[in-house]
Amino acid sequence: MRQDWNLLQLCDRFFDAIEQMDYSTLESCYAPEAIVWHSHDCLYQSRESNLAMLKDSMQRLKKMRFRNRRVHVFEGGFVQQHTMYVTHPNDFVGQMDVCFIGYVRDLKISRAYEYFDTGQIEKFLGPRGG
Amino acid sequence: MSMTDGEIRELCNRFFDAYQDRRVDQLAELYAPDCIVWHNVFGRDTTGAQNLAALPASYEGQRRRTYNDRVINTFEGGFVIQYTLHGVQHSGHQGALWICIVGLCRDGRITRIDEYMDSGKFPAWRSGRPGKDATAEESRL
């Protein structure tokens, strides 16, 4: 049975937790077996590695925001399109258009795919890499 | 008229089959008159008509393209598809791009396409040699 409302809530909770730098809530959104695939290297990243990366971002960046969120839920998951804005320590505000697809088990993200364009990486990191 | 999950899935596959077979005439039937196509590489909307007009020249770039590993999920009024685009250049070089599209549908036609790809992989797609920037032709995949 499709649980649209619950999937929407999970999606919001996940991205809100990153924005609010709420690591414990973020961690609770991932199933124990969670893996995350990224389009730049086409590799699956482990739960631990991905969480470590996000934790580092929370500690290093001044702000992370997901704007223009468009969410659709499907059987067993959701897709969110957004523009991610990050404020770097040097106050440069980077941005990136992202499509995030989450596959969900027991209302936790068990597998995720993230698509973005590294050809525009300077718009995200800044001219000298933030 | 709303579409069922099965109808949306069939529309998605017909769309990619037509793209693969270079059937611009079939693609024209699958786009709604007000269809908008957006690419993350450029970040701007184009009309379905503009997209179709660019296809013949775009197809000249490769000997063959196949849209493989299609994973389609449907939602109310649309679909999301993840796939691997394999291309064979005229030189024989084989390249691949990993792409995601979110499509919106109405009355058996596609009304909007949002396409996400990594232009950082265009040099490897084209020749395996780094150093060339994305071109307009390469964005119309």
Coordinates of C-alpha atoms in Angstrom, one line a residue:
Chain A
M1 CA 0.0 0.0 0.0
R2 CA 1.3 3.4 -1.0
Q3 CA 1.8 5.7 2.0
D4 CA 2.1 9.1 0.2
W5 CA 1.8 11.2 3.3
N6 CA 4.4 9.3 5.2
L7 CA 6.8 9.4 2.3
L8 CA 6.3 13.1 1.9
Q9 CA 7.0 13.5 5.7
L10 CA 10.2 11.5 5.4
C11 CA 11.4 13.5 2.5
D12 CA 10.7 16.8 4.3
R13 CA 12.3 15.5 7.5
F14 CA 15.5 14.4 5.7
F15 CA 16.1 17.7 3.9
D16 CA 14.9 19.9 6.8
A17 CA 17.4 18.1 9.1
I18 CA 20.2 19.0 6.8
E19 CA 19.1 22.6 6.6
Q20 CA 18.8 22.8 10.4
M21 CA 22.0 20.9 10.9
D22 CA 20.2 18.4 13.0
Y23 CA 22.5 15.4 12.7
S24 CA 20.5 12.9 14.9
T25 CA 17.3 13.4 12.9
L26 CA 19.2 13.1 9.7
E27 CA 20.8 9.9 10.8
S28 CA 17.4 8.5 11.8
C29 CA 16.1 8.9 8.3
Y30 CA 18.6 6.3 6.9
A31 CA 17.9 2.6 7.2
P32 CA 20.8 0.5 8.5
E33 CA 21.6 -0.7 5.0
A34 CA 21.4 2.7 3.4
I35 CA 23.6 3.4 0.4
V36 CA 23.8 6.6 -1.7
W37 CA 24.8 6.8 -5.4
H38 CA 26.1 9.9 -7.0
S39 CA 26.1 10.7 -10.7
H40 CA 29.6 12.2 -10.7
D41 CA 31.3 8.9 -9.8
C42 CA 28.5 6.4 -10.4
L43 CA 29.5 4.7 -7.1
Y44 CA 27.5 3.6 -4.1
Q45 CA 28.6 5.4 -0.9
S46 CA 28.1 3.6 2.4
R47 CA 25.8 4.9 5.1
E48 CA 28.7 5.7 7.3
S49 CA 30.7 7.5 4.6
N50 CA 27.7 9.5 3.5
L51 CA 26.8 10.5 7.0
A52 CA 30.4 11.5 7.7
M53 CA 30.3 13.7 4.6
L54 CA 27.1 15.4 5.6
K55 CA 28.3 15.9 9.2
D56 CA 31.4 17.5 7.9
S57 CA 29.3 19.8 5.7
M58 CA 27.2 20.7 8.6
Q59 CA 30.3 21.7 10.6
R60 CA 32.1 23.5 7.8
L61 CA 29.3 25.3 5.9
K62 CA 27.5 28.3 7.3
K63 CA 24.2 27.4 5.8
M64 CA 22.6 24.8 3.5
R65 CA 19.2 25.4 2.0
F66 CA 17.0 23.4 -0.4
R67 CA 14.8 25.8 -2.4
N68 CA 12.2 25.2 -5.1
R69 CA 11.5 21.7 -3.8
R70 CA 9.2 19.7 -6.0
V71 CA 8.4 16.3 -4.5
H72 CA 6.6 13.3 -6.0
V73 CA 6.0 10.1 -4.3
F74 CA 5.8 6.7 -5.9
E75 CA 5.4 3.1 -4.8
G76 CA 8.3 2.6 -2.4
G77 CA 9.9 6.0 -2.6
F78 CA 10.0 9.6 -3.6
V79 CA 11.8 12.0 -6.0
Q80 CA 12.7 15.5 -5.0
Q81 CA 14.0 18.2 -7.4
H82 CA 15.5 21.2 -5.8
T83 CA 18.1 23.9 -6.0
M84 CA 20.7 23.6 -3.2
Y85 CA 22.2 26.8 -1.9
V86 CA 25.3 26.5 0.4
T87 CA 27.0 29.4 2.2
H88 CA 30.7 28.8 2.4
P89 CA 33.0 30.0 5.2
N90 CA 34.1 32.8 2.9
D91 CA 30.5 33.8 2.5
F92 CA 30.4 32.7 -1.2
V93 CA 26.9 31.3 -1.8
G94 CA 27.0 28.3 -4.2
Q95 CA 24.1 26.7 -5.9
M96 CA 23.4 23.4 -7.7
D97 CA 20.3 21.9 -9.3
V98 CA 19.8 18.4 -7.9
C99 CA 17.4 15.5 -8.5
F100 CA 17.3 13.2 -5.5
I101 CA 15.5 9.8 -5.7
G102 CA 15.0 7.9 -2.4
Y103 CA 13.9 4.3 -2.2
V104 CA 12.3 3.6 1.2
R105 CA 11.9 0.6 3.4
D106 CA 10.0 0.8 6.7
L107 CA 9.8 4.5 6.3
K108 CA 13.5 4.9 6.2
I109 CA 15.7 5.7 3.1
S110 CA 17.4 2.5 2.1
R111 CA 18.9 3.6 -1.2
A112 CA 19.3 7.0 -2.8
Y113 CA 20.4 8.4 -6.1
E114 CA 21.6 12.0 -6.5
Y115 CA 22.0 13.6 -10.0
F116 CA 23.8 16.9 -10.5
D117 CA 26.1 18.6 -13.0
T118 CA 29.8 18.7 -12.1
G119 CA 30.3 20.8 -15.2
Q120 CA 28.9 23.7 -13.1
I121 CA 30.9 22.9 -10.0
E122 CA 32.4 26.4 -9.8
K123 CA 28.9 27.8 -9.3
F124 CA 28.6 25.5 -6.2
L125 CA 32.1 25.6 -4.7
G126 CA 33.1 29.1 -5.9
P127 CA 36.0 30.0 -8.2
R128 CA 38.6 28.7 -5.9
G129 CA 36.8 25.8 -4.3
G130 CA 35.1 27.7 -1.4
Chain B
M1 CA -8.4 12.9 -18.0
S2 CA -6.0 11.2 -15.5
M3 CA -3.7 8.5 -16.6
T4 CA -3.2 5.1 -14.8
D5 CA 0.3 4.0 -13.7
G6 CA 0.3 1.5 -16.5
E7 CA -0.5 4.2 -19.1
I8 CA 2.2 6.5 -17.8
R9 CA 4.8 3.7 -17.8
E10 CA 3.8 2.8 -21.4
L11 CA 4.1 6.5 -22.5
C12 CA 7.5 6.7 -20.9
N13 CA 8.8 3.6 -22.7
R14 CA 7.3 4.8 -26.0
F15 CA 9.0 8.1 -25.6
F16 CA 12.5 6.5 -25.0
D17 CA 11.9 3.9 -27.8
A18 CA 11.2 6.7 -30.2
Y19 CA 14.2 8.7 -29.0
Q20 CA 16.4 5.6 -29.5
D21 CA 15.0 4.8 -33.0
R22 CA 15.3 8.5 -34.0
R23 CA 11.6 8.7 -34.8
V24 CA 11.1 12.4 -34.5
D25 CA 7.6 12.0 -36.0
Q26 CA 6.6 9.8 -33.1
L27 CA 8.2 12.0 -30.5
A28 CA 6.1 14.9 -31.9
E29 CA 3.0 13.0 -31.2
L30 CA 4.1 12.3 -27.6
Y31 CA 4.8 15.9 -26.7
A32 CA 1.8 18.0 -25.6
P33 CA 1.5 21.2 -27.6
D34 CA 2.5 23.2 -24.6
C35 CA 5.4 20.8 -23.6
I36 CA 8.4 22.4 -21.9
V37 CA 11.8 20.7 -21.7
W38 CA 14.3 21.8 -19.1
H39 CA 18.0 20.7 -18.9
N40 CA 20.1 21.1 -15.8
V41 CA 23.1 21.8 -17.9
F42 CA 21.7 25.1 -19.1
G43 CA 19.1 25.7 -16.5
R44 CA 16.5 27.1 -18.9
D45 CA 13.2 26.0 -20.4
T46 CA 12.9 25.2 -24.1
T47 CA 9.7 24.3 -25.9
G48 CA 8.9 20.9 -27.2
A49 CA 9.0 22.3 -30.7
Q50 CA 12.5 23.7 -30.2
N51 CA 13.6 20.3 -28.7
L52 CA 12.3 18.4 -31.7
A53 CA 13.8 20.8 -34.2
A54 CA 17.2 20.3 -32.7
L55 CA 17.1 16.5 -32.8
P56 CA 18.1 15.7 -36.4
A57 CA 21.4 17.6 -36.1
S58 CA 21.9 16.1 -32.6
Y59 CA 21.5 12.5 -33.9
E60 CA 24.3 13.1 -36.5
G61 CA 26.7 13.2 -33.6
Q62 CA 26.7 9.5 -33.0
R63 CA 26.4 6.3 -35.0
R64 CA 24.1 4.8 -32.4
R65 CA 22.5 5.6 -29.1
T66 CA 20.7 3.2 -26.8
Y67 CA 18.7 4.0 -23.7
N68 CA 19.4 1.2 -21.3
D69 CA 19.0 0.1 -17.7
R70 CA 15.7 1.9 -17.5
V71 CA 14.2 2.1 -14.0
I72 CA 10.8 3.8 -14.2
N73 CA 8.7 4.8 -11.3
T74 CA 5.3 6.4 -11.8
F75 CA 3.4 8.9 -9.6
E76 CA 0.2 10.8 -10.0
G77 CA 0.5 12.7 -13.3
G78 CA 4.0 11.7 -14.2
F79 CA 7.2 9.5 -13.9
V80 CA 10.8 9.5 -13.0
I81 CA 13.2 7.4 -15.1
Q82 CA 16.8 6.6 -14.3
Y83 CA 18.8 5.2 -17.3
T84 CA 22.1 4.7 -18.9
L85 CA 22.6 6.3 -22.3
H86 CA 25.1 4.4 -24.3
G87 CA 26.5 6.0 -27.5
V88 CA 28.7 4.9 -30.2
Q89 CA 30.5 7.7 -31.9
H90 CA 31.4 7.7 -35.6
S91 CA 35.0 7.0 -34.5
G92 CA 33.8 3.8 -32.9
H93 CA 34.4 5.2 -29.4
Q94 CA 31.8 4.0 -26.9
G95 CA 30.6 6.3 -24.1
A96 CA 28.0 6.4 -21.5
L97 CA 26.0 9.0 -19.6
W98 CA 23.9 8.4 -16.5
I99 CA 20.7 10.4 -16.7
C100 CA 17.5 11.0 -14.7
I101 CA 14.4 12.6 -16.1
V102 CA 11.2 13.7 -14.3
G103 CA 8.3 13.8 -16.7
L104 CA 4.8 15.2 -16.3
C105 CA 1.9 13.8 -18.3
R106 CA -1.6 14.8 -19.3
D107 CA -4.1 13.1 -21.6
G108 CA -1.6 10.6 -22.9
R109 CA 1.1 13.1 -23.7
I110 CA 4.1 14.6 -22.0
T111 CA 3.7 18.2 -20.8
R112 CA 7.1 18.7 -19.1
I113 CA 10.5 17.1 -19.0
D114 CA 13.2 18.0 -16.5
E115 CA 16.5 16.3 -17.4
Y116 CA 19.5 15.9 -15.1
M117 CA 22.9 14.8 -16.4
D118 CA 26.6 15.5 -15.7
S119 CA 28.2 17.6 -18.4
G120 CA 31.5 16.8 -16.7
K121 CA 31.3 13.4 -18.4
F122 CA 30.8 14.9 -21.9
P123 CA 34.5 14.6 -22.9
A124 CA 34.5 10.9 -22.0
W125 CA 31.2 10.4 -23.8
R126 CA 32.5 12.0 -26.9
S127 CA 36.1 10.8 -27.2
G128 CA 37.5 9.7 -23.8
R129 CA 39.8 12.7 -23.9
P130 CA 39.3 15.4 -21.3
G131 CA 39.3 19.1 -21.8
K132 CA 36.4 20.0 -24.0
D133 CA 33.5 22.0 -22.7
A134 CA 29.8 21.0 -23.1
T135 CA 28.3 22.1 -26.3
A136 CA 24.7 22.8 -27.3
E137 CA 24.7 19.7 -29.4
E138 CA 25.7 17.5 -26.5
S139 CA 23.1 18.9 -24.2
R140 CA 20.3 17.6 -26.5
L141 CA 20.6 14.0 -25.7

